Amino acid sequence: FAGNLWSRSPQFRVFGDFGSDVALTWALAMLSPLSNIADTLSTQAMPNDFGPGNRARMPDLEARVGVLVKQDKKTVADVGVSGHVGREYYVLTGQDKDVDSWGTALDVNLNFGFVGVRGEVFAGMNLDSNNGNFPGAFPAPAATAANVNYAAGGVRIVRAAGSGPPDNVHPIHTRGGWAQLIVTAIPQLQLVGGYGFEDPNDDELGDPVANNTFKVRNAHIYGCAMLSPTKAWFTAFEVIQTTTTYAAALPNGLEPDVSSEQFTLSVGATF
C-alpha cells in the first residue's frame, strides 16, 4: 500500500499491438468492482459480490496505450498511460448516492544493458477497488457511534445520528507512485532497490480529533540481493522499511510516524 495499484478482480480483457521492433500496444478491460466497506457502521457492509461497487449497476472500465521497443526480441523500453473509471452506490439517509471513481497512471520499463529502471505514478479519486489504495481509518467507529466523519475505503463517511445509514459520503482524492532500480552486476547476481509512496488529500479524510487513527501517508523503501549460482537454484535477501504517517499522535505515546522493518531470506530450487 505504497504507490503500487493492482487488482485481482474477475474481468474481461482484450489487448493487442501494431508493429514489431517498435510497436503501439493497447488493452481494454471490464472488471468486477470488488469494493466494500469492512465495518459495521452502516448498511454498506455487504458481501464482497454486493458491495457499493457491484451495487452501482456498472463494471469498472480500464484502458492502456503504450509504446514498446524491442531489440533482439528483448524489451528495451515500454512506456504507457492508463485510465480507470467506475462508480459506487451508497445507501444514505434520505437519498442514496452514486459516487464516481477515476484514476490515471503513467508506467515506465527501461533496460540499458545491465541496468533496468521500472516505475509508475498515478492520481485518482475513490480508488478502493484497487488493492494498493490505502486511505482509511482503523479501527472504524463503533456501529452506535454518533457524529462520525472518517475515511473508509476511498470515501469519507459522514453520519450525525448514533444508528442507521450515513447522511453523506464524499470521495477521497489520492496520488502516489513507485520507482525501482535493477542492477545485474554479473549474470549470477542481481541488486534491486526501490521506493514507493501514497499521499491522499488530507483535507478529505475527515476529523482526526474524532478518530486519530487516520492514515495520511504511506511510504516504503526496500533493497534486495538475489544470487543465482546455477539455473537450478537461487537465494535472495530482502530488507523493507514501511513508514505510515497518522493524522495525530497515537495511543501509548506513539508518534504519528510509525515505521516497521521486514527482513526476508528466500531459497528456491528447480528439479
mmCIF file of C-alpha atoms in Angstrom:
data_model
loop_
_atom_site.group_PDB
_atom_site.id
_atom_site.type_symbol
_atom_site.label_atom_id
_atom_site.label_comp_id
_atom_site.label_asym_id
_atom_site.label_seq_id
_atom_site.Cartn_x
_atom_site.Cartn_y
_atom_site.Cartn_z
ATOM 1 C CA PHE A 1 0.000 0.000 0.000
ATOM 2 C CA ALA A 2 2.670 2.485 -1.015
ATOM 3 C CA GLY A 3 2.205 3.597 -4.589
ATOM 4 C CA ASN A 4 1.592 0.320 -6.450
ATOM 5 C CA LEU A 5 -2.050 -0.090 -7.509
ATOM 6 C CA TRP A 6 -3.213 -3.547 -8.567
ATOM 7 C CA SER A 7 -6.343 -5.666 -8.719
ATOM 8 C CA ARG A 8 -7.323 -9.332 -8.978
ATOM 9 C CA SER A 9 -10.917 -8.702 -9.959
ATOM 10 C CA PRO A 10 -12.792 -11.010 -12.355
ATOM 11 C CA GLN A 11 -12.526 -9.321 -15.729
ATOM 12 C CA PHE A 12 -12.931 -9.450 -19.487
ATOM 13 C CA ARG A 13 -9.862 -8.091 -21.284
ATOM 14 C CA VAL A 14 -8.743 -7.647 -24.879
ATOM 15 C CA PHE A 15 -5.306 -6.453 -25.960
ATOM 16 C CA GLY A 16 -3.058 -6.230 -28.976
ATOM 17 C CA ASP A 17 -0.268 -4.337 -30.717
ATOM 18 C CA PHE A 18 0.665 -2.751 -34.050
ATOM 19 C CA GLY A 19 4.264 -3.117 -35.161
ATOM 20 C CA SER A 20 7.274 -5.335 -34.489
ATOM 21 C CA ASP A 21 10.517 -3.939 -33.003
ATOM 22 C CA VAL A 22 8.710 -0.649 -32.357
ATOM 23 C CA ALA A 23 5.070 -1.280 -31.569
ATOM 24 C CA LEU A 24 1.989 0.544 -30.347
ATOM 25 C CA THR A 25 0.311 -1.580 -27.668
ATOM 26 C CA TRP A 26 -3.240 -1.326 -26.372
ATOM 27 C CA ALA A 27 -5.533 -3.002 -23.842
ATOM 28 C CA LEU A 28 -9.193 -2.635 -22.802
ATOM 29 C CA ALA A 29 -10.883 -4.271 -19.812
ATOM 30 C CA MET A 30 -14.168 -4.544 -17.903
ATOM 31 C CA LEU A 31 -13.728 -5.557 -14.248
ATOM 32 C CA SER A 32 -15.954 -6.527 -11.359
ATOM 33 C CA PRO A 33 -15.799 -3.628 -8.842
ATOM 34 C CA LEU A 34 -14.908 -5.598 -5.705
ATOM 35 C CA SER A 35 -15.231 -2.580 -3.420
ATOM 36 C CA ASN A 36 -16.644 -2.837 0.074
ATOM 37 C CA ILE A 37 -16.500 -1.127 3.469
ATOM 38 C CA ALA A 38 -15.398 -3.611 6.091
ATOM 39 C CA ASP A 39 -17.108 -2.109 9.121
ATOM 40 C CA THR A 40 -20.410 -2.338 10.968
ATOM 41 C CA LEU A 41 -21.063 1.389 10.923
ATOM 42 C CA SER A 42 -23.702 1.314 8.206
ATOM 43 C CA THR A 43 -25.624 -0.781 5.720
ATOM 44 C CA GLN A 44 -22.653 -0.514 3.311
ATOM 45 C CA ALA A 45 -21.162 -3.631 4.941
ATOM 46 C CA MET A 46 -22.210 -6.235 2.380
ATOM 47 C CA PRO A 47 -20.752 -9.489 0.998
ATOM 48 C CA ASN A 48 -17.902 -8.947 -1.486
ATOM 49 C CA ASP A 49 -20.117 -9.533 -4.514
ATOM 50 C CA PHE A 50 -22.727 -6.964 -3.495
ATOM 51 C CA GLY A 51 -20.836 -4.023 -2.015
ATOM 52 C CA PRO A 52 -21.159 -0.383 -3.143
ATOM 53 C CA GLY A 53 -19.239 -1.192 -6.338
ATOM 54 C CA ASN A 54 -21.388 -4.014 -7.731
ATOM 55 C CA ARG A 55 -24.490 -2.256 -6.430
ATOM 56 C CA ALA A 56 -23.719 0.627 -8.828
ATOM 57 C CA ARG A 57 -25.061 -1.361 -11.803
ATOM 58 C CA MET A 58 -21.940 -0.938 -13.957
ATOM 59 C CA PRO A 59 -18.473 -2.538 -14.199
ATOM 60 C CA ASP A 60 -15.155 -0.787 -13.763
ATOM 61 C CA LEU A 61 -13.657 0.197 -17.133
ATOM 62 C CA GLU A 62 -9.925 0.410 -17.759
ATOM 63 C CA ALA A 63 -7.649 1.061 -20.739
ATOM 64 C CA ARG A 64 -3.940 1.386 -21.510
ATOM 65 C CA VAL A 65 -1.970 2.511 -24.555
ATOM 66 C CA GLY A 66 1.797 2.305 -24.775
ATOM 67 C CA VAL A 67 4.926 2.189 -26.921
ATOM 68 C CA LEU A 68 7.073 -0.965 -26.834
ATOM 69 C CA VAL A 69 10.634 -1.038 -28.204
ATOM 70 C CA LYS A 70 12.492 -4.337 -28.620
ATOM 71 C CA GLN A 71 15.988 -5.299 -29.689
ATOM 72 C CA ASP A 72 16.927 -8.906 -30.420
ATOM 73 C CA LYS A 73 13.481 -9.893 -29.082
ATOM 74 C CA LYS A 74 14.267 -8.293 -25.687
ATOM 75 C CA THR A 75 12.347 -5.310 -24.254
ATOM 76 C CA VAL A 76 14.398 -2.111 -24.312
ATOM 77 C CA ALA A 77 11.586 0.294 -23.406
ATOM 78 C CA ASP A 78 7.905 0.028 -22.567
ATOM 79 C CA VAL A 79 6.109 3.279 -21.692
ATOM 80 C CA GLY A 80 2.356 3.553 -21.271
ATOM 81 C CA VAL A 81 -0.510 5.632 -19.973
ATOM 82 C CA SER A 82 -3.645 4.088 -18.492
ATOM 83 C CA GLY A 83 -7.005 5.108 -17.098
ATOM 84 C CA HIS A 84 -9.764 3.782 -14.850
ATOM 85 C CA VAL A 85 -13.396 4.810 -14.381
ATOM 86 C CA GLY A 86 -16.000 3.297 -12.088
ATOM 87 C CA ARG A 87 -18.942 4.023 -9.821
ATOM 88 C CA GLU A 88 -20.253 3.050 -6.377
ATOM 89 C CA TYR A 89 -23.766 3.225 -4.953
ATOM 90 C CA TYR A 90 -24.224 4.131 -1.277
ATOM 91 C CA VAL A 91 -27.339 3.787 0.885
ATOM 92 C CA LEU A 92 -27.820 7.092 2.726
ATOM 93 C CA THR A 93 -30.363 8.774 4.957
ATOM 94 C CA GLY A 94 -32.953 10.488 2.759
ATOM 95 C CA GLN A 95 -31.485 9.923 -0.679
ATOM 96 C CA ASP A 96 -28.987 7.311 -1.932
ATOM 97 C CA LYS A 97 -25.925 8.455 -3.867
ATOM 98 C CA ASP A 98 -23.749 7.389 -6.793
ATOM 99 C CA VAL A 99 -20.065 8.175 -6.215
ATOM 100 C CA ASP A 100 -17.753 8.147 -9.222
ATOM 101 C CA SER A 101 -14.265 6.658 -9.282
ATOM 102 C CA TRP A 102 -11.407 7.557 -11.617
ATOM 103 C CA GLY A 103 -7.678 7.093 -11.923
ATOM 104 C CA THR A 104 -4.870 7.743 -14.369
ATOM 105 C CA ALA A 105 -1.309 6.418 -14.406
ATOM 106 C CA LEU A 106 1.996 6.563 -16.264
ATOM 107 C CA ASP A 107 4.226 3.470 -16.199
ATOM 108 C CA VAL A 108 7.814 3.026 -17.415
ATOM 109 C CA ASN A 109 10.021 -0.042 -18.028
ATOM 110 C CA LEU A 110 13.525 0.754 -19.345
ATOM 111 C CA ASN A 111 16.507 -1.566 -19.818
ATOM 112 C CA PHE A 112 20.046 -0.338 -20.502
ATOM 113 C CA GLY A 113 22.307 -3.358 -20.625
ATOM 114 C CA PHE A 114 22.966 -4.387 -17.032
ATOM 115 C CA VAL A 115 20.779 -1.576 -15.591
ATOM 116 C CA GLY A 116 16.970 -1.565 -15.547
ATOM 117 C CA VAL A 117 14.520 1.091 -14.374
ATOM 118 C CA ARG A 118 10.863 0.492 -13.503
ATOM 119 C CA GLY A 119 8.322 2.970 -12.202
ATOM 120 C CA GLU A 120 4.758 4.234 -12.057
ATOM 121 C CA VAL A 121 2.970 7.382 -10.932
ATOM 122 C CA PHE A 122 -0.783 7.726 -10.507
ATOM 123 C CA ALA A 123 -3.537 10.064 -9.365
ATOM 124 C CA GLY A 124 -7.217 9.410 -8.830
ATOM 125 C CA MET A 125 -10.361 9.556 -6.723
ATOM 126 C CA ASN A 126 -12.196 6.836 -4.777
ATOM 127 C CA LEU A 127 -9.770 4.074 -5.756
ATOM 128 C CA ASP A 128 -10.748 1.439 -3.192
ATOM 129 C CA SER A 129 -11.436 -1.123 -5.940
ATOM 130 C CA ASN A 130 -7.649 -1.177 -6.453
ATOM 131 C CA ASN A 131 -5.953 -3.252 -3.782
ATOM 132 C CA GLY A 132 -2.944 -0.970 -3.464
ATOM 133 C CA ASN A 133 -5.059 2.010 -2.359
ATOM 134 C CA PHE A 134 -4.847 2.517 1.415
ATOM 135 C CA PRO A 135 -6.788 5.600 2.733
ATOM 136 C CA GLY A 136 -8.910 4.660 5.704
ATOM 137 C CA ALA A 137 -9.422 4.721 9.442
ATOM 138 C CA PHE A 138 -8.564 1.722 11.594
ATOM 139 C CA PRO A 139 -10.438 0.712 13.585
ATOM 140 C CA ALA A 140 -13.713 2.126 12.318
ATOM 141 C CA PRO A 141 -16.021 3.818 14.834
ATOM 142 C CA ALA A 142 -18.478 1.560 16.617
ATOM 143 C CA ALA A 143 -21.834 0.846 14.993
ATOM 144 C CA THR A 144 -23.545 3.042 17.609
ATOM 145 C CA ALA A 145 -21.133 5.979 17.290
ATOM 146 C CA ALA A 146 -22.630 9.389 16.553
ATOM 147 C CA ASN A 147 -21.102 12.433 14.805
ATOM 148 C CA VAL A 148 -18.717 10.291 12.782
ATOM 149 C CA ASN A 149 -16.687 11.806 9.969
ATOM 150 C CA TYR A 150 -13.985 9.406 8.827
ATOM 151 C CA ALA A 151 -12.337 7.844 5.782
ATOM 152 C CA ALA A 152 -13.081 4.271 4.777
ATOM 153 C CA GLY A 153 -12.129 2.627 1.508
ATOM 154 C CA GLY A 154 -11.702 5.598 -0.828
ATOM 155 C CA VAL A 155 -14.573 7.688 0.582
ATOM 156 C CA ARG A 156 -15.375 9.756 3.659
ATOM 157 C CA ILE A 157 -18.432 8.680 5.672
ATOM 158 C CA VAL A 158 -20.489 11.347 7.470
ATOM 159 C CA ARG A 159 -23.211 10.464 9.974
ATOM 160 C CA ALA A 160 -24.720 12.558 12.745
ATOM 161 C CA ALA A 161 -27.033 10.004 14.397
ATOM 162 C CA GLY A 162 -25.986 7.055 16.531
ATOM 163 C CA SER A 163 -27.658 4.479 14.294
ATOM 164 C CA GLY A 164 -28.889 3.998 10.760
ATOM 165 C CA PRO A 165 -27.199 4.678 7.419
ATOM 166 C CA PRO A 166 -24.791 7.606 6.846
ATOM 167 C CA ASP A 167 -26.033 11.079 5.996
ATOM 168 C CA ASN A 168 -23.490 11.627 3.236
ATOM 169 C CA VAL A 169 -20.395 10.194 1.576
ATOM 170 C CA HIS A 170 -17.549 12.094 -0.096
ATOM 171 C CA PRO A 171 -14.849 10.676 -2.440
ATOM 172 C CA ILE A 172 -11.167 10.997 -1.498
ATOM 173 C CA HIS A 173 -8.524 12.130 -3.986
ATOM 174 C CA THR A 174 -5.118 10.478 -3.787
ATOM 175 C CA ARG A 175 -1.782 10.246 -5.588
ATOM 176 C CA GLY A 176 1.317 8.087 -5.413
ATOM 177 C CA GLY A 177 3.961 6.159 -7.244
ATOM 178 C CA TRP A 178 6.978 3.918 -7.063
ATOM 179 C CA ALA A 179 10.392 3.572 -8.687
ATOM 180 C CA GLN A 180 12.794 0.644 -8.857
ATOM 181 C CA LEU A 181 16.414 0.293 -9.966
ATOM 182 C CA ILE A 182 17.712 -3.132 -11.034
ATOM 183 C CA VAL A 183 21.445 -3.736 -11.480
ATOM 184 C CA THR A 184 22.692 -7.042 -12.875
ATOM 185 C CA ALA A 185 26.356 -6.711 -11.927
ATOM 186 C CA ILE A 186 27.139 -10.217 -13.214
ATOM 187 C CA PRO A 187 24.728 -12.782 -14.664
ATOM 188 C CA GLN A 188 24.579 -14.607 -11.312
ATOM 189 C CA LEU A 189 23.970 -11.520 -9.114
ATOM 190 C CA GLN A 190 21.093 -9.034 -9.257
ATOM 191 C CA LEU A 191 20.733 -5.999 -6.970
ATOM 192 C CA VAL A 192 17.352 -4.262 -6.612
ATOM 193 C CA GLY A 193 16.368 -1.084 -4.756
ATOM 194 C CA GLY A 194 13.214 0.998 -4.738
ATOM 195 C CA TYR A 195 10.874 3.482 -3.106
ATOM 196 C CA GLY A 196 7.095 3.915 -3.139
ATOM 197 C CA PHE A 197 4.513 6.203 -1.543
ATOM 198 C CA GLU A 198 0.848 7.167 -1.475
ATOM 199 C CA ASP A 199 -0.402 10.531 -0.231
ATOM 200 C CA PRO A 200 -4.197 11.134 -0.160
ATOM 201 C CA ASN A 201 -5.701 14.590 0.217
ATOM 202 C CA ASP A 202 -5.605 15.204 3.986
ATOM 203 C CA ASP A 203 -8.473 17.719 3.860
ATOM 204 C CA GLU A 204 -10.830 14.996 2.562
ATOM 205 C CA LEU A 205 -10.056 12.339 5.202
ATOM 206 C CA GLY A 206 -12.283 13.663 7.973
ATOM 207 C CA ASP A 207 -11.789 14.798 11.550
ATOM 208 C CA PRO A 208 -8.667 13.354 13.243
ATOM 209 C CA VAL A 209 -9.929 14.512 16.636
ATOM 210 C CA ALA A 210 -12.869 12.113 16.441
ATOM 211 C CA ASN A 211 -10.636 9.232 15.393
ATOM 212 C CA ASN A 212 -6.906 9.918 15.417
ATOM 213 C CA THR A 213 -6.003 6.680 13.640
ATOM 214 C CA PHE A 214 -6.366 8.237 10.196
ATOM 215 C CA LYS A 215 -3.547 7.284 7.888
ATOM 216 C CA VAL A 216 -2.442 10.341 5.914
ATOM 217 C CA ARG A 217 0.609 8.913 4.106
ATOM 218 C CA ASN A 218 2.296 5.586 3.445
ATOM 219 C CA ALA A 219 5.830 5.014 2.142
ATOM 220 C CA HIS A 220 8.337 2.217 1.895
ATOM 221 C CA ILE A 221 11.943 1.759 0.834
ATOM 222 C CA TYR A 222 13.456 -1.601 0.042
ATOM 223 C CA GLY A 223 16.544 -3.383 -1.212
ATOM 224 C CA CYS A 224 17.205 -6.933 -2.385
ATOM 225 C CA ALA A 225 20.181 -9.023 -3.461
ATOM 226 C CA MET A 226 19.482 -12.208 -5.450
ATOM 227 C CA LEU A 227 22.217 -14.741 -6.160
ATOM 228 C CA SER A 228 21.755 -17.490 -8.756
ATOM 229 C CA PRO A 229 24.933 -19.619 -8.873
ATOM 230 C CA THR A 230 23.217 -22.005 -11.311
ATOM 231 C CA LYS A 231 19.954 -22.168 -13.234
ATOM 232 C CA ALA A 232 18.725 -24.793 -10.785
ATOM 233 C CA TRP A 233 18.652 -22.717 -7.614
ATOM 234 C CA PHE A 234 18.736 -19.172 -6.204
ATOM 235 C CA THR A 235 18.876 -17.386 -2.873
ATOM 236 C CA ALA A 236 17.714 -13.854 -2.082
ATOM 237 C CA PHE A 237 17.808 -11.480 0.878
ATOM 238 C CA GLU A 238 15.382 -8.546 1.101
ATOM 239 C CA VAL A 239 15.033 -5.623 3.516
ATOM 240 C CA ILE A 240 11.889 -3.438 3.582
ATOM 241 C CA GLN A 241 11.097 -0.434 5.766
ATOM 242 C CA THR A 242 7.483 0.782 5.757
ATOM 243 C CA THR A 243 6.555 4.142 7.308
ATOM 244 C CA THR A 244 2.933 5.094 7.962
ATOM 245 C CA THR A 245 2.050 8.654 8.960
ATOM 246 C CA TYR A 246 -1.095 9.200 11.035
ATOM 247 C CA ALA A 247 -3.087 12.398 11.481
ATOM 248 C CA ALA A 248 -2.161 12.783 15.158
ATOM 249 C CA ALA A 249 -0.209 11.157 17.965
ATOM 250 C CA LEU A 250 -1.303 7.587 18.666
ATOM 251 C CA PRO A 251 -2.243 5.965 21.986
ATOM 252 C CA ASN A 252 0.511 4.886 24.396
ATOM 253 C CA GLY A 253 2.640 7.880 23.459
ATOM 254 C CA LEU A 254 3.457 6.719 19.927
ATOM 255 C CA GLU A 255 4.464 9.403 17.455
ATOM 256 C CA PRO A 256 2.403 9.920 14.254
ATOM 257 C CA ASP A 257 5.192 8.430 12.112
ATOM 258 C CA VAL A 258 5.366 4.676 12.713
ATOM 259 C CA SER A 259 7.974 2.522 10.954
ATOM 260 C CA SER A 260 8.458 -1.211 10.707
ATOM 261 C CA GLU A 261 11.236 -3.292 9.180
ATOM 262 C CA GLN A 262 10.947 -6.654 7.468
ATOM 263 C CA PHE A 263 13.830 -8.997 6.642
ATOM 264 C CA THR A 264 13.252 -11.915 4.272
ATOM 265 C CA LEU A 265 15.593 -14.713 3.239
ATOM 266 C CA SER A 266 14.408 -16.878 0.338
ATOM 267 C CA VAL A 267 15.849 -20.006 -1.221
ATOM 268 C CA GLY A 268 14.464 -21.724 -4.311
ATOM 269 C CA ALA A 269 15.413 -24.738 -6.385
ATOM 270 C CA THR A 270 14.131 -26.408 -9.534
ATOM 271 C CA PHE A 271 14.456 -30.089 -10.427
#
